[in-house]
Tab-separated table of C-alpha atoms and ligand atoms in Angstrom:
chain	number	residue	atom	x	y	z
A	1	UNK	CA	3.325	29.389	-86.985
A	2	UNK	CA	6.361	29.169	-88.937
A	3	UNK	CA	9.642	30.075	-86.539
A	4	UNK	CA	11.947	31.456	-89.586
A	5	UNK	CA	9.668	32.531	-92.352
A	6	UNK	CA	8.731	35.750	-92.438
A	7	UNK	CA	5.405	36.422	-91.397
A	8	UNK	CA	2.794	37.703	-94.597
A	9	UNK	CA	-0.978	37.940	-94.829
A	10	UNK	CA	-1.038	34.815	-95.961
A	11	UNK	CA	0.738	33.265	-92.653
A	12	UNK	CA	-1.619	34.831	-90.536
A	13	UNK	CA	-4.855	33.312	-92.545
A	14	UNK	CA	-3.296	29.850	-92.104
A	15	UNK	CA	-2.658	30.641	-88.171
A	16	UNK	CA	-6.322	31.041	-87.997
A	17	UNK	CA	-7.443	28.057	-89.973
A	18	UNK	CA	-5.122	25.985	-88.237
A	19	UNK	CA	-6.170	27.701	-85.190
A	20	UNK	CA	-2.557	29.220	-83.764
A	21	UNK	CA	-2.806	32.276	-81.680
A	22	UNK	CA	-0.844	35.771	-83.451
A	23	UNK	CA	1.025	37.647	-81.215
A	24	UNK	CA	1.096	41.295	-82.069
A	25	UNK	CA	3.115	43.751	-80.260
A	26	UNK	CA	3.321	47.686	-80.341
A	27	UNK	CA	6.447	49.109	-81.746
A	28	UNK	CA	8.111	52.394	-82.404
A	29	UNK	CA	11.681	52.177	-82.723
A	30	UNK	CA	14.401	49.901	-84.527
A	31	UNK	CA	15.747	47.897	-81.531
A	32	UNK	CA	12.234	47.148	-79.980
A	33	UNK	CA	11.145	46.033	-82.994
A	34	UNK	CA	14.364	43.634	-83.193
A	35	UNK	CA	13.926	42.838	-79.766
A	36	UNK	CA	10.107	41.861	-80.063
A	37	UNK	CA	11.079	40.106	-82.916
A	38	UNK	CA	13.423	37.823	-81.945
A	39	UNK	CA	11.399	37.000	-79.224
A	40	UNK	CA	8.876	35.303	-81.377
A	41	UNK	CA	5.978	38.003	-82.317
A	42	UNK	CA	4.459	37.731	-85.233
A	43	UNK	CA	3.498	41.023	-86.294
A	44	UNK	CA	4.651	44.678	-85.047
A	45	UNK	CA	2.319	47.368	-85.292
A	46	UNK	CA	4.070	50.872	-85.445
A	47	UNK	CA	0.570	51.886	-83.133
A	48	UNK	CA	-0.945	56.067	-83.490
A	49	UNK	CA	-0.230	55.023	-79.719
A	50	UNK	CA	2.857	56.314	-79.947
A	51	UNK	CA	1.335	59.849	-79.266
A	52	UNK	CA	0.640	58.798	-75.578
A	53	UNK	CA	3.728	56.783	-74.914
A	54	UNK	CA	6.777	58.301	-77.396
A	55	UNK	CA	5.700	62.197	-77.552
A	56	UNK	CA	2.993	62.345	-74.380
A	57	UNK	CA	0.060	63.440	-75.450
A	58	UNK	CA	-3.492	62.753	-73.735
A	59	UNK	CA	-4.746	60.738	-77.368
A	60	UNK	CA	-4.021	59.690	-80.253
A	61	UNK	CA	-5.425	62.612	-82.107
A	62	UNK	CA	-2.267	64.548	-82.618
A	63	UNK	CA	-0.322	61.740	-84.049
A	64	UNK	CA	0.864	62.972	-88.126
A	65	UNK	CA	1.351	60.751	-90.855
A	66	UNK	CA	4.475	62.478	-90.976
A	67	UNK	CA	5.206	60.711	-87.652
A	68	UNK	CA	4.008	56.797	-88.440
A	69	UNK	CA	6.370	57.262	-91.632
A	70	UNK	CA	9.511	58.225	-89.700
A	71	UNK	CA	8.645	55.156	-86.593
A	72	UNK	CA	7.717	52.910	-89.242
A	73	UNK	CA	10.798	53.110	-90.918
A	74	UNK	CA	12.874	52.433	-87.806
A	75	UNK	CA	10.568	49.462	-87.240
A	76	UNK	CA	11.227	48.082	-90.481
A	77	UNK	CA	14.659	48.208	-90.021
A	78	UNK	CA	14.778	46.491	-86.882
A	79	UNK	CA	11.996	43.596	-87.677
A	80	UNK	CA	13.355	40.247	-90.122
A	81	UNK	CA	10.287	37.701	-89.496
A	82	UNK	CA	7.658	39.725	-88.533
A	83	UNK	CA	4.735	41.294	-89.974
A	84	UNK	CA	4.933	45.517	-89.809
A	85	UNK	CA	1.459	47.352	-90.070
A	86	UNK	CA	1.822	51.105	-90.041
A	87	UNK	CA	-1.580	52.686	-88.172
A	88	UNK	CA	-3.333	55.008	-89.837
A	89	UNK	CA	-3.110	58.340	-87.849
A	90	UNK	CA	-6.326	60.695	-87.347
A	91	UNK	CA	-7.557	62.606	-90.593
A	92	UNK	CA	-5.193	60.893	-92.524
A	93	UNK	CA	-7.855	59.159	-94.001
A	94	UNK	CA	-11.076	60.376	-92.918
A	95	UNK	CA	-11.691	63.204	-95.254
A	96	UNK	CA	-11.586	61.266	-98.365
A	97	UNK	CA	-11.140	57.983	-100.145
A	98	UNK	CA	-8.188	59.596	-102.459
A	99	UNK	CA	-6.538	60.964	-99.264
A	100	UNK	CA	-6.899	57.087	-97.462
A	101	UNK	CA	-5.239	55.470	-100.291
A	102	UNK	CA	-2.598	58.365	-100.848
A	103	UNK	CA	-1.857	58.150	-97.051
A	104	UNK	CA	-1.710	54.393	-97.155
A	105	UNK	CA	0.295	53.891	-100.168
A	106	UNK	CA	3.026	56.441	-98.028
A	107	UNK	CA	3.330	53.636	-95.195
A	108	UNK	CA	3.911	50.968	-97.576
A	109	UNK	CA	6.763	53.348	-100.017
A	110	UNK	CA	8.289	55.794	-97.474
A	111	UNK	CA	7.319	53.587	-94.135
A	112	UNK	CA	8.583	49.950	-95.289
A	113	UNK	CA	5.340	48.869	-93.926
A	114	UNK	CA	4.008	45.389	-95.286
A	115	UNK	CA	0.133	46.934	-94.566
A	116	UNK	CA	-1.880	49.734	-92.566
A	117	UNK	CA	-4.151	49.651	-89.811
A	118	UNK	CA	-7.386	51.881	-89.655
A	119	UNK	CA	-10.228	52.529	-87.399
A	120	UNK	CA	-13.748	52.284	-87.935
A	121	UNK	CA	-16.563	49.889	-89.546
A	122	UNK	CA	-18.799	50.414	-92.766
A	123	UNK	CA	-17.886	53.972	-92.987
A	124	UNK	CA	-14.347	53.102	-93.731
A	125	UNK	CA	-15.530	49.965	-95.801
A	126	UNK	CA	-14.909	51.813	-98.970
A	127	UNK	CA	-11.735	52.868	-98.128
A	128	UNK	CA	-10.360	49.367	-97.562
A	129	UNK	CA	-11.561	48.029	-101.018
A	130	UNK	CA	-9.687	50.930	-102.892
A	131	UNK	CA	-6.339	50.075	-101.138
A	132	UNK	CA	-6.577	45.831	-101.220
A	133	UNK	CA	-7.552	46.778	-104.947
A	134	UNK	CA	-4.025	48.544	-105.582
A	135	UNK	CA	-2.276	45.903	-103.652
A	136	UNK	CA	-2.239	47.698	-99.901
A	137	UNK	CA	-3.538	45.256	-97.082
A	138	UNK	CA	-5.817	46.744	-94.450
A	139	UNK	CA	-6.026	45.468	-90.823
A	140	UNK	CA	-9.334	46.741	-89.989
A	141	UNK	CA	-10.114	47.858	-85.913
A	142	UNK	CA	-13.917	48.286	-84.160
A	143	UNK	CA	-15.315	48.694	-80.586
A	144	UNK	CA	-13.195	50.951	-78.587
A	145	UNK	CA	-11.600	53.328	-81.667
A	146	UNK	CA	-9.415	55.308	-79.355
A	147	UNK	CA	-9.260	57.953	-82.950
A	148	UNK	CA	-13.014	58.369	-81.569
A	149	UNK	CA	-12.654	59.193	-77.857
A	150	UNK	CA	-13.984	62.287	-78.092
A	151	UNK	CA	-17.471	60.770	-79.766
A	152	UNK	CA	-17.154	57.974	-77.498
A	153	UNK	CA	-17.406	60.250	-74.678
A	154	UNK	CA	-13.772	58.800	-73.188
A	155	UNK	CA	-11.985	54.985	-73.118
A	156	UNK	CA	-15.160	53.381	-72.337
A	157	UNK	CA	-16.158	49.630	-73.574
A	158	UNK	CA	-17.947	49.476	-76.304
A	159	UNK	CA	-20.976	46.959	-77.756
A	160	UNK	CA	-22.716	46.888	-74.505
A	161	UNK	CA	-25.870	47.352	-75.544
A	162	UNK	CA	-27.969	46.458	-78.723
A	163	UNK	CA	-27.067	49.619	-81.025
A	164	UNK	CA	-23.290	49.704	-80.011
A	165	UNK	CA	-23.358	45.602	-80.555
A	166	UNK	CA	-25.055	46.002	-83.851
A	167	UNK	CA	-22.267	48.456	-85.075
A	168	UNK	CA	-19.345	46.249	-84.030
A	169	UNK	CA	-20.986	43.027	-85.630
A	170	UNK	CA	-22.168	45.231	-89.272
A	171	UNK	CA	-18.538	46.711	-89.145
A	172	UNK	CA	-16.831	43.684	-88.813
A	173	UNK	CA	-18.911	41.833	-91.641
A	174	UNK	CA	-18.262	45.240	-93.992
A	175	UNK	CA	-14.362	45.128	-93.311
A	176	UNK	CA	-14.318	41.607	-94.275
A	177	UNK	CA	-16.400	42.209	-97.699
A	178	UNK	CA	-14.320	45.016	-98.265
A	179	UNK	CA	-10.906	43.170	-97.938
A	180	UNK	CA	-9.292	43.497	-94.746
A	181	UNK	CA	-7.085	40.549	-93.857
A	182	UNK	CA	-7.111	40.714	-89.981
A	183	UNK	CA	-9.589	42.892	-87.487
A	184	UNK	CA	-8.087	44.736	-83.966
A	185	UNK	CA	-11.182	44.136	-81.542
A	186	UNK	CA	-10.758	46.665	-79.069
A	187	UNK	CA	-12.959	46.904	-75.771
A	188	UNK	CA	-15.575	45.288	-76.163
A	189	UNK	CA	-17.174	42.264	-74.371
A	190	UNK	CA	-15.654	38.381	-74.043
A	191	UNK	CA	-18.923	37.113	-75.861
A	192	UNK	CA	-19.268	39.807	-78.692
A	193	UNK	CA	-15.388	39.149	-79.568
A	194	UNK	CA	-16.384	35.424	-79.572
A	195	UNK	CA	-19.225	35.723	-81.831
A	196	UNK	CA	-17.189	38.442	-84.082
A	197	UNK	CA	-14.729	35.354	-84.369
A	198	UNK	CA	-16.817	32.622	-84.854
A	199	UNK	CA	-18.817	34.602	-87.354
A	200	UNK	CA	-15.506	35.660	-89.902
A	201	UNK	CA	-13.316	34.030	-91.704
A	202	UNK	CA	-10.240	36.484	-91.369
A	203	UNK	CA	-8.065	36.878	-88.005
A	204	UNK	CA	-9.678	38.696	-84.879
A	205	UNK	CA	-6.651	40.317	-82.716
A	206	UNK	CA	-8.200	41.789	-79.735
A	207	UNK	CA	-7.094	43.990	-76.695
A	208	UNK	CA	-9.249	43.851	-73.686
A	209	UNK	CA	-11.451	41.738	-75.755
A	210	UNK	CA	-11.504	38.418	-74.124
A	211	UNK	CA	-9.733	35.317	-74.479
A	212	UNK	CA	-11.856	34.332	-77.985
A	213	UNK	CA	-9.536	36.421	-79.882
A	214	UNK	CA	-7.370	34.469	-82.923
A	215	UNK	CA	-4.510	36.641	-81.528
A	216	UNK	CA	-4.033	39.268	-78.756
A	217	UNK	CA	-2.101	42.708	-78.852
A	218	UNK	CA	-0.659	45.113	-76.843
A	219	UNK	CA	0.633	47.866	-76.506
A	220	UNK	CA	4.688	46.998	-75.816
A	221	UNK	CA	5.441	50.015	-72.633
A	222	UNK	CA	2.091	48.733	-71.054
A	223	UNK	CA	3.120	44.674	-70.884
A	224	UNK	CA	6.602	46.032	-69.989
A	225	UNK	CA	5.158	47.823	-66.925
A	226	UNK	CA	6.832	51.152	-68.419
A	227	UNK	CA	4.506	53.208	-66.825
A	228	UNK	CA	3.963	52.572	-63.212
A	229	UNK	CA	0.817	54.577	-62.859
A	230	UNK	CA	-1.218	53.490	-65.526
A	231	UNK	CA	-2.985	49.881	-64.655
A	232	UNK	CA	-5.716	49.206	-67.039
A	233	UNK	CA	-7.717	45.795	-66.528
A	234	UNK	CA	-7.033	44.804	-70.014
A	235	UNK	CA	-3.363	44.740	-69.208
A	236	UNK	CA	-0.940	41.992	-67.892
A	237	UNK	CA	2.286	43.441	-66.746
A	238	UNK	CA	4.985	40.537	-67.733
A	239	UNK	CA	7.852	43.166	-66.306
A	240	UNK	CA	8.201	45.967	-63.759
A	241	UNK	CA	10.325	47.900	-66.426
A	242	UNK	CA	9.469	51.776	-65.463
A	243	UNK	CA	10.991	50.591	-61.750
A	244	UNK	CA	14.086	49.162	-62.797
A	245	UNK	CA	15.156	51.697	-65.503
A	246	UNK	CA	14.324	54.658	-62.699
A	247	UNK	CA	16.755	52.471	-60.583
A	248	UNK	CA	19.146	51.733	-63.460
A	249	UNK	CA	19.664	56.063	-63.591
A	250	UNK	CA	19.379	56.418	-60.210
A	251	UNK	CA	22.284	53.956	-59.599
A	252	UNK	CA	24.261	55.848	-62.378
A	253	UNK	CA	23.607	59.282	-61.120
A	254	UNK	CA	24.722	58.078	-57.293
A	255	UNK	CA	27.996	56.442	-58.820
A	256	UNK	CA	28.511	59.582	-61.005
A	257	UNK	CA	28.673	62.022	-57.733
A	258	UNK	CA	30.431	59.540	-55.795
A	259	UNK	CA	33.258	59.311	-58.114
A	260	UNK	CA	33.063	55.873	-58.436
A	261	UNK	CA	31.929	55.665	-62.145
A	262	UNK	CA	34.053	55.665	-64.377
A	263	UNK	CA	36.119	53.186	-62.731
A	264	UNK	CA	39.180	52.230	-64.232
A	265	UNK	CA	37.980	49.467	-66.247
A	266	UNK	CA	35.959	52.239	-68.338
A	267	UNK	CA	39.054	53.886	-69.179
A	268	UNK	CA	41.388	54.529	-71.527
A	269	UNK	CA	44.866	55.008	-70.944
A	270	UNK	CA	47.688	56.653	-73.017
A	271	UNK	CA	49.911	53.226	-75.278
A	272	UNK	CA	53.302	52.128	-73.460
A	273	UNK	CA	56.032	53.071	-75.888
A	274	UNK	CA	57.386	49.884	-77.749
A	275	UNK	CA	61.129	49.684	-77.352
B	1	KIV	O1	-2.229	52.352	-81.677
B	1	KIV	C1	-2.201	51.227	-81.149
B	1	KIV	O2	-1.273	50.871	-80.434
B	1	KIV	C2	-3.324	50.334	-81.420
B	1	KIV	C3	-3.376	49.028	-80.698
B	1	KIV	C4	-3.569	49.202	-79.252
B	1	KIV	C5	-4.358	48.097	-81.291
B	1	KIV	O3	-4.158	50.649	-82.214
């Protein structure tokens, strides 16, 4: 993919036919976005994740659209060549078509978002041709719809067997009709994210979806090794961060009741008097 163009819709349909891998990251506040960005990822998704990992909740569910606005304008700020998708949070779209496009259109005007994200296959379908009709574009997201856990019965893969398959291939197909320009494949097999890929035209971007993918994603304090206790097989830790910023403080905190911080070198000092 380009290095210094910024990243559209249209970039990440020519990735696919020219089969380059997207990199999508997680992000939530200006200077990871700048960060990730610099370091080459093509699109930043300002994730309903944030519930878990910025405010600590169990799921998703809490997550306001009130909240995605304020992270994804922070995001925006922070990202130059990449691609920023605003998620859609829970009920923000669920309850009506009117309500999805209102609560899209507010990522795009008060977020700075370039599109949205939802979750969920034909049922949404309708949705997703309102918005790409006014000029919004939808990443769609099947399999595991973390919005869903509670239907889902917890985190568990989905697609496994015939019925749960069948949904994940009919959504995918409906999304694509209805307009979406990419699709998050979340939890589900190797060889039903392969056939999903083979079998659409638009980007695939999965998470703990195989290697098929036409991009992968994930979620930026998990590949950072933020938290130390949570170890998910779909994750690869490329950094122990959550150890070194607990010894980063701790190292602080033993200078700062030592007396040894701040040294002089951190200080300020009254001017010598010019003669
Ligand atoms: O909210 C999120 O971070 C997501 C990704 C994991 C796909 O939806």
């Amino acid at each position: 993919m380009e290095s210094s163009k910024k990243i559209t819709v249209k970039t990440l349909a020519r990735a696919k036919a020219a089969g380059e891998r997207i990199v999508m990251v997680t992000a939530y506040d200006a200077t990871f976005a700048r960060l990730a960005d610099r370091a080459g990822a093509d699109v930043l998704l300002v994730g309903d994740s944030l519930g878990m990992v910025i405010q600590g909740h169990d799921t998703t569910l809490p997550v306001t659209l009130d909240d995605i606005v304020y992270h994804c304008r922070a995001v925006a700020r922070g990202a130059e060549r990449a691609h920023v998708v605003g998620d859609m949070p829970f009920m923000s779209y669920q309850a009506s078509v009117e309500e999805g496009v209102r609560s899209a259109g507010r990522l795009l005007k008060e977020g700075g978002a370039h599109a949205v994200k939802l979750e969920g296959g034909v049922e949404v379908a309708e949705i997703v041709r309102r918005c790409v009709t006014f000029g919004i574009p939808v990443m769609g997201h099947v399999g595991l719809t973390p919005q869903s856990v509670h239907a889902m019965g917890g985190y568990s893969v989905q697609g496994r067997d015939e019925e749960s398959r069948r949904r994940v291939l009919d959504g995918a197909r409906a999304l694509e009709e209805a307009g979406c320009y990419a699709l998050v494949l979340e939890g589900i097999p190797t060889e039903l994210a392969q056939e999903v890929t083979a079998s659409l035209a638009i980007p695939t971007i999965g998470i703990g979806a195989g290697p098929h993918c036409d991009g992968q994603v994930l979620v930026i304090y998990d590949l950072l090794g933020m938290d130390e206790d949570f170890k998910p097989k779909f994750v690869k830790r490329y950094d122990a961060m959550g150890e070194r910023v607990r010894e980063a403080v701790a190292s602080f905190a033993r200078e700062v009741r030592a007396g040894e911080f701040p040294a002089a070198e951190h200080s300020f000092t009254l001017r010598r008097a010019v003669s």
